[in-house]
GROMACS .gro file of C-alpha atoms in nm:
model
  333
    1MET     CA    1   6.438   9.859  13.045
    2ALA     CA    2   6.802   9.954  13.111
    3LYS     CA    3   6.916   9.714  12.837
    4ILE     CA    4   6.672   9.873  12.587
    5LEU     CA    5   6.797  10.224  12.670
    6SER     CA    6   7.155  10.106  12.635
    7PHE     CA    7   7.073   9.960  12.291
    8PHE     CA    8   6.923  10.289  12.172
    9MET     CA    9   7.222  10.486  12.304
   10VAL     CA   10   7.455  10.268  12.096
   11LEU     CA   11   7.238  10.323  11.787
   12SER     CA   12   7.246  10.697  11.851
   13LEU     CA   13   7.625  10.702  11.873
   14LEU     CA   14   7.655  10.499  11.552
   15ALA     CA   15   7.430  10.744  11.373
   16PHE     CA   16   7.663  11.029  11.463
   17ALA     CA   17   7.984  10.836  11.391
   18PRO     CA   18   8.046  11.000  11.052
   19ILE     CA   19   8.010  11.343  11.209
   20LEU     CA   20   8.252  11.252  11.486
   21CYS     CA   21   8.504  11.133  11.226
   22LEU     CA   22   8.463  11.442  11.010
   23SER     CA   23   8.509  11.673  11.306
   24SER     CA   24   8.848  11.523  11.382
   25LYS     CA   25   9.165  11.715  11.297
   26THR     CA   26   9.341  11.392  11.197
   27ASN     CA   27   9.279  11.228  10.862
   28TYR     CA   28   9.220  10.871  10.984
   29TYR     CA   29   9.067  10.776  10.647
   30GLY     CA   30   9.395  10.806  10.460
   31TYR     CA   31   9.234  10.974  10.160
   32LEU     CA   32   9.141  11.332  10.076
   33TYR     CA   33   8.787  11.468  10.051
   34PRO     CA   34   8.645  11.821  10.008
   35GLN     CA   35   8.440  11.816  10.332
   36PHE     CA   36   8.738  11.746  10.558
   37TYR     CA   37   8.711  12.077  10.751
   38ASP     CA   38   8.332  12.109  10.746
   39TRP     CA   39   8.313  12.035  11.119
   40SER     CA   40   8.657  12.120  11.254
   41CYS     CA   41   8.692  12.456  11.073
   42PRO     CA   42   8.377  12.536  10.872
   43ASN     CA   43   8.498  12.882  10.763
   44ALA     CA   44   8.837  12.758  10.639
   45LYS     CA   45   8.763  12.781  10.266
   46GLU     CA   46   8.609  13.129  10.297
   47ILE     CA   47   8.908  13.256  10.496
   48VAL     CA   48   9.152  13.131  10.232
   49LYS     CA   49   8.942  13.278   9.952
   50SER     CA   50   8.917  13.616  10.126
   51VAL     CA   51   9.292  13.656  10.182
   52VAL     CA   52   9.375  13.537   9.830
   53ALA     CA   53   9.122  13.781   9.682
   54LYS     CA   54   9.281  14.074   9.867
   55ALA     CA   55   9.630  13.968   9.758
   56VAL     CA   56   9.532  13.934   9.390
   57ALA     CA   57   9.347  14.267   9.404
   58ARG     CA   58   9.672  14.428   9.525
   59GLU     CA   59   9.876  14.257   9.253
   60ALA     CA   60   9.726  14.055   8.966
   61ARG     CA   61  10.051  13.861   8.923
   62MET     CA   62  10.001  13.702   9.265
   63ALA     CA   63   9.740  13.463   9.119
   64ALA     CA   64  10.007  13.297   8.907
   65SER     CA   65  10.258  13.298   9.194
   66LEU     CA   66  10.021  13.114   9.429
   67LEU     CA   67   9.924  12.863   9.159
   68ARG     CA   68  10.292  12.795   9.096
   69LEU     CA   69  10.363  12.728   9.465
   70HIS     CA   70  10.120  12.435   9.459
   71PHE     CA   71  10.295  12.288   9.152
   72HIS     CA   72  10.643  12.333   9.297
   73ASP     CA   73  10.537  12.178   9.626
   74CYS     CA   74  10.368  11.869   9.484
   75PHE     CA   75  10.641  11.776   9.236
   76VAL     CA   76  10.917  11.736   9.496
   77LYS     CA   77  10.794  11.459   9.728
   78GLY     CA   78  10.421  11.507   9.725
   79CYS     CA   79  10.180  11.782   9.829
   80ASP     CA   80  10.311  11.828  10.182
   81ALA     CA   81  10.406  12.199  10.209
   82SER     CA   82  10.777  12.110  10.223
   83LEU     CA   83  10.837  12.407   9.993
   84LEU     CA   84  10.722  12.650  10.263
   85LEU     CA   85  10.985  12.553  10.520
   86ASP     CA   86  11.270  12.798  10.575
   87SER     CA   87  11.623  12.672  10.630
   88SER     CA   88  11.682  12.578  10.992
   89GLY     CA   89  11.951  12.368  11.158
   90THR     CA   90  12.031  12.082  10.922
   91LEU     CA   91  11.725  12.150  10.705
   92ILE     CA   92  11.801  12.327  10.376
   93SER     CA   93  11.498  12.503  10.229
   94GLU     CA   94  11.359  12.412   9.887
   95LYS     CA   95  11.330  12.787   9.833
   96LEU     CA   96  11.703  12.779   9.756
   97SER     CA   97  11.673  12.535   9.463
   98ASN     CA   98  11.749  12.643   9.106
   99THR     CA   99  11.379  12.639   9.018
  100ASN     CA  100  11.271  12.847   9.320
  101ARG     CA  101  11.557  13.081   9.408
  102ASN     CA  102  11.475  13.445   9.320
  103SER     CA  103  11.161  13.309   9.156
  104ALA     CA  104  10.909  13.141   9.389
  105ARG     CA  105  10.699  13.405   9.564
  106GLY     CA  106  10.374  13.457   9.750
  107PHE     CA  107  10.498  13.313  10.080
  108GLU     CA  108  10.378  13.617  10.272
  109VAL     CA  109  10.023  13.555  10.143
  110ILE     CA  110  10.038  13.197  10.271
  111ASP     CA  111  10.159  13.337  10.607
  112GLU     CA  112   9.862  13.574  10.616
  113ILE     CA  113   9.617  13.290  10.542
  114LYS     CA  114   9.775  13.069  10.808
  115SER     CA  115   9.762  13.346  11.067
  116ALA     CA  116   9.391  13.404  11.001
  117LEU     CA  117   9.318  13.031  11.021
  118GLU     CA  118   9.513  12.989  11.344
  119LYS     CA  119   9.294  13.255  11.503
  120GLU     CA  120   8.977  13.086  11.378
  121CYS     CA  121   9.069  12.723  11.452
  122PRO     CA  122   9.418  12.667  11.594
  123GLN     CA  123   9.638  12.392  11.452
  124THR     CA  124   9.361  12.249  11.236
  125VAL     CA  125   9.416  12.346  10.870
  126SER     CA  126   9.742  12.225  10.716
  127CYS     CA  127   9.974  12.444  10.513
  128ALA     CA  128   9.957  12.183  10.235
  129ASP     CA  129   9.579  12.227  10.214
  130ILE     CA  130   9.621  12.605  10.217
  131LEU     CA  131   9.843  12.576   9.907
  132ALA     CA  132   9.583  12.359   9.730
  133LEU     CA  133   9.295  12.595   9.812
  134ALA     CA  134   9.494  12.909   9.725
  135ALA     CA  135   9.582  12.758   9.384
  136ARG     CA  136   9.215  12.698   9.308
  137ASP     CA  137   9.103  13.040   9.430
  138SER     CA  138   9.381  13.214   9.233
  139THR     CA  139   9.279  13.035   8.915
  140VAL     CA  140   8.914  13.133   8.960
  141LEU     CA  141   9.003  13.497   9.034
  142ALA     CA  142   9.203  13.509   8.710
  143GLY     CA  143   8.897  13.390   8.516
  144GLY     CA  144   8.981  13.021   8.508
  145PRO     CA  145   8.788  12.708   8.606
  146SER     CA  146   8.684  12.607   8.955
  147TRP     CA  147   8.701  12.262   9.110
  148GLU     CA  148   8.632  12.093   9.440
  149VAL     CA  149   8.959  12.067   9.631
  150PRO     CA  150   9.009  11.734   9.812
  151LEU     CA  151   9.142  11.813  10.161
  152GLY     CA  152   9.300  11.639  10.457
  153ARG     CA  153   9.672  11.669  10.375
  154ARG     CA  154   9.920  11.707  10.658
  155ASP     CA  155  10.250  11.894  10.659
  156SER     CA  156  10.594  11.740  10.620
  157ARG     CA  157  10.865  11.767  10.883
  158ASP     CA  158  11.141  11.789  10.624
  159ALA     CA  159  11.233  11.932  10.285
  160SER     CA  160  11.434  11.811   9.985
  161LEU     CA  161  11.660  12.056   9.806
  162SER     CA  162  11.781  11.782   9.569
  163GLY     CA  163  11.420  11.681   9.497
  164SER     CA  164  11.334  12.041   9.417
  165ASN     CA  165  11.634  12.068   9.184
  166ASN     CA  166  11.568  11.738   9.008
  167ASN     CA  167  11.194  11.669   9.009
  168ILE     CA  168  11.038  11.999   8.906
  169PRO     CA  169  11.022  12.045   8.525
  170ALA     CA  170  11.270  12.314   8.421
  171PRO     CA  171  11.231  12.569   8.137
  172ASN     CA  172  11.519  12.421   7.936
  173ASN     CA  173  11.429  12.052   7.986
  174THR     CA  174  11.357  11.842   7.678
  175PHE     CA  175  11.004  11.720   7.606
  176ASN     CA  176  11.091  11.364   7.708
  177THR     CA  177  11.258  11.477   8.031
  178ILE     CA  178  10.950  11.675   8.135
  179LEU     CA  179  10.711  11.394   8.040
  180THR     CA  180  10.922  11.151   8.243
  181LYS     CA  181  10.903  11.382   8.546
  182PHE     CA  182  10.524  11.388   8.511
  183LYS     CA  183  10.499  11.011   8.471
  184LEU     CA  184  10.713  10.953   8.782
  185LYS     CA  185  10.442  11.140   8.975
  186GLY     CA  186  10.159  10.935   8.823
  187LEU     CA  187  10.064  11.202   8.571
  188ASP     CA  188  10.025  11.148   8.195
  189LEU     CA  189  10.056  11.339   7.868
  190VAL     CA  190   9.714  11.505   7.904
  191ASP     CA  191   9.814  11.625   8.252
  192PHE     CA  192  10.145  11.754   8.113
  193VAL     CA  193   9.979  11.963   7.840
  194ALA     CA  194   9.678  12.076   8.042
  195LEU     CA  195   9.882  12.181   8.345
  196SER     CA  196  10.132  12.362   8.119
  197GLY     CA  197   9.831  12.581   8.041
  198GLY     CA  198   9.885  12.736   8.384
  199HIS     CA  199  10.138  12.949   8.197
  200THR     CA  200   9.846  13.145   8.058
  201ILE     CA  201   9.910  13.375   8.357
  202GLY     CA  202  10.230  13.493   8.519
  203ASN     CA  203  10.581  13.593   8.425
  204ALA     CA  204  10.919  13.438   8.355
  205ARG     CA  205  11.264  13.583   8.403
  206CYS     CA  206  11.505  13.656   8.118
  207THR     CA  207  11.743  13.393   8.256
  208SER     CA  208  11.473  13.127   8.201
  209PHE     CA  209  11.470  13.159   7.823
  210ARG     CA  210  11.785  13.353   7.723
  211GLN     CA  211  11.940  13.052   7.552
  212ARG     CA  212  11.649  13.048   7.303
  213LEU     CA  213  11.739  13.399   7.189
  214TYR     CA  214  12.111  13.350   7.141
  215ASN     CA  215  12.242  12.996   7.173
  216GLN     CA  216  11.973  12.729   7.179
  217SER     CA  217  12.182  12.434   7.065
  218GLY     CA  218  12.536  12.540   7.155
  219ASN     CA  219  12.599  12.682   6.805
  220ASN     CA  220  12.546  13.051   6.892
  221LEU     CA  221  12.221  13.056   6.696
  222PRO     CA  222  11.872  13.139   6.825
  223ASP     CA  223  11.599  12.878   6.851
  224TYR     CA  224  11.458  12.827   6.500
  225THR     CA  225  11.120  12.722   6.652
  226LEU     CA  226  11.073  13.072   6.799
  227ASP     CA  227  10.898  13.334   6.583
  228GLN     CA  228  11.183  13.565   6.483
  229SER     CA  229  10.995  13.893   6.518
  230TYR     CA  230  10.890  13.788   6.868
  231ALA     CA  231  11.251  13.688   6.942
  232ALA     CA  232  11.375  14.030   6.830
  233GLN     CA  233  11.123  14.195   7.061
  234LEU     CA  234  11.238  13.979   7.353
  235ARG     CA  235  11.606  14.058   7.288
  236THR     CA  236  11.545  14.428   7.354
  237ARG     CA  237  11.497  14.353   7.724
  238CYS     CA  238  11.682  14.023   7.754
  239PRO     CA  239  12.042  14.087   7.642
  240GLN     CA  240  12.313  13.822   7.614
  241SER     CA  241  12.445  13.926   7.953
  242GLY     CA  242  12.275  14.115   8.233
  243GLY     CA  243  11.904  14.166   8.295
  244ASP     CA  244  11.865  13.816   8.441
  245GLN     CA  245  11.570  13.918   8.659
  246ASN     CA  246  11.383  14.117   8.391
  247LEU     CA  247  11.028  13.986   8.374
  248PHE     CA  248  10.829  13.885   8.065
  249PHE     CA  249  10.469  13.773   8.033
  250LEU     CA  250  10.432  13.399   7.968
  251ASP     CA  251  10.121  13.486   7.764
  252PHE     CA  252  10.171  13.831   7.613
  253VAL     CA  253   9.815  13.841   7.470
  254SER     CA  254   9.620  13.822   7.797
  255PRO     CA  255   9.886  13.799   8.072
  256THR     CA  256   9.657  13.819   8.375
  257LYS     CA  257   9.356  13.630   8.233
  258PHE     CA  258   9.332  13.255   8.267
  259ASP     CA  259   9.231  13.146   7.916
  260ASN     CA  260   9.349  12.943   7.616
  261ASN     CA  261   9.557  13.216   7.451
  262TYR     CA  262   9.867  13.037   7.579
  263PHE     CA  263   9.793  12.751   7.339
  264LYS     CA  264   9.717  12.988   7.051
  265ASN     CA  265  10.057  13.150   7.111
  266LEU     CA  266  10.227  12.811   7.091
  267LEU     CA  267  10.070  12.744   6.750
  268ALA     CA  268  10.205  13.082   6.635
  269SER     CA  269  10.558  12.983   6.754
  270LYS     CA  270  10.537  13.239   7.033
  271GLY     CA  271  10.575  13.023   7.342
  272LEU     CA  272  10.816  13.200   7.577
  273LEU     CA  273  10.991  12.904   7.739
  274ASN     CA  274  11.149  12.611   7.563
  275SER     CA  275  10.934  12.386   7.786
  276ASP     CA  276  10.627  12.557   7.639
  277GLN     CA  277  10.717  12.540   7.270
  278VAL     CA  278  10.819  12.172   7.279
  279LEU     CA  279  10.451  12.085   7.327
  280VAL     CA  280  10.409  12.179   6.958
  281THR     CA  281  10.742  12.080   6.807
  282LYS     CA  282  10.842  11.751   6.969
  283ASN     CA  283  10.538  11.525   6.994
  284PRO     CA  284  10.240  11.470   6.761
  285ALA     CA  285  10.003  11.375   7.045
  286SER     CA  286  10.084  11.684   7.251
  287LEU     CA  287  10.047  11.899   6.937
  288GLU     CA  288   9.694  11.763   6.890
  289LEU     CA  289   9.610  11.851   7.252
  290VAL     CA  290   9.747  12.204   7.202
  291LYS     CA  291   9.525  12.242   6.894
  292LEU     CA  292   9.225  12.110   7.087
  293TYR     CA  293   9.274  12.353   7.376
  294ALA     CA  294   9.342  12.644   7.140
  295GLU     CA  295   9.008  12.574   6.969
  296ASN     CA  296   8.804  12.490   7.277
  297ASN     CA  297   8.854  12.684   7.599
  298GLU     CA  298   8.587  12.479   7.776
  299ILE     CA  299   8.772  12.150   7.720
  300PHE     CA  300   9.098  12.311   7.835
  301PHE     CA  301   8.929  12.427   8.157
  302GLU     CA  302   8.781  12.082   8.216
  303HIS     CA  303   9.112  11.903   8.160
  304PHE     CA  304   9.306  12.154   8.368
  305ALA     CA  305   9.069  12.113   8.664
  306ASN     CA  306   9.086  11.732   8.641
  307SER     CA  307   9.465  11.734   8.615
  308ILE     CA  308   9.529  11.972   8.904
  309VAL     CA  309   9.308  11.761   9.133
  310LYS     CA  310   9.512  11.459   9.021
  311MET     CA  311   9.834  11.649   9.089
  312GLY     CA  312   9.704  11.752   9.433
  313ASN     CA  313   9.672  11.383   9.519
  314ILE     CA  314  10.044  11.313   9.478
  315SER     CA  315  10.167  11.134   9.794
  316PRO     CA  316   9.978  11.334  10.058
  317LEU     CA  317  10.061  11.279  10.423
  318THR     CA  318   9.755  11.157  10.613
  319GLY     CA  319   9.669  10.983  10.939
  320TYR     CA  320   9.948  11.034  11.191
  321LYS     CA  321  10.213  11.114  10.931
  322GLY     CA  322  10.357  11.464  10.936
  323GLU     CA  323  10.194  11.737  11.143
  324ILE     CA  324   9.972  12.044  11.124
  325ARG     CA  325  10.220  12.330  11.141
  326LYS     CA  326  10.136  12.637  11.348
  327ASN     CA  327  10.365  12.842  11.124
  328CYS     CA  328  10.410  12.728  10.764
  329ARG     CA  329  10.776  12.831  10.762
  330VAL     CA  330  10.889  12.619  11.056
  331MET     CA  331  10.822  12.275  11.199
  332ASN     CA  332  10.639  12.258  11.530
  333SER     CA  333  10.878  12.247  11.825
   0.00000   0.00000   0.00000
């Protein structure tokens, strides 16, 4: 009789094995999946969504800022929240890189989310997963597509200033340089064009595109691929010197709405950044994708969602790698 009871106890434990694994705070599986916090922190997604919603209600621009943080984190050395670390000791923050300095923002919103999650379920939800969820929620709040966010990332214990300077596509990079940066992260041309569509919301600084207005090719002439009436309008607030931090909408038609007007602007030669306009002028295949997205918002949304999930899978830390930070700005002591 004792042996029979023992047998049934083993069967019972096996039946609950998946639940026991899911409830763990460590990603033993080594891959990401949307249900990762269903047992360990069931309210995690709602908490993130609530804080993001309040932040975007206070300032519509914040949706673009939070989306951008996810991009700028993943492109350095994987989606590991290295971007969120402040400088400390020998660690130099990625916030000081050329692509992030005086530009990356929204860190206080991430702090607010982390604080709320630490109260709900201490040291359970990673900062890297917060970035991924906040990017999705921001996109949805701006009218864009939704997607299931694979979860289970852990946080890095280091940062890479050189990686931030070199790996993130820059506004003045050539088409081939940007495509190479995407390919090095396992992303392709469709991902490049679709994810560029994130520029349908948000702003860029004068310093990011000034060369297009005055000296695109080192000959003191403006960029011939930029609509000249649009260029004249931009010059009124982006002079040859000064005004570096003056902000301009990346999509002047519907700057806070996530839609396909960004691609329509490109076809009208009214892309703000050089890295935007090259999608039309430098590659026939990317031009065809721009035309497709300009004509069909639904396909753009579908491709964007697929590509950002793919991007979110770049080199995540899982298992015993990294840590779950208590404070996203500093490593655990």
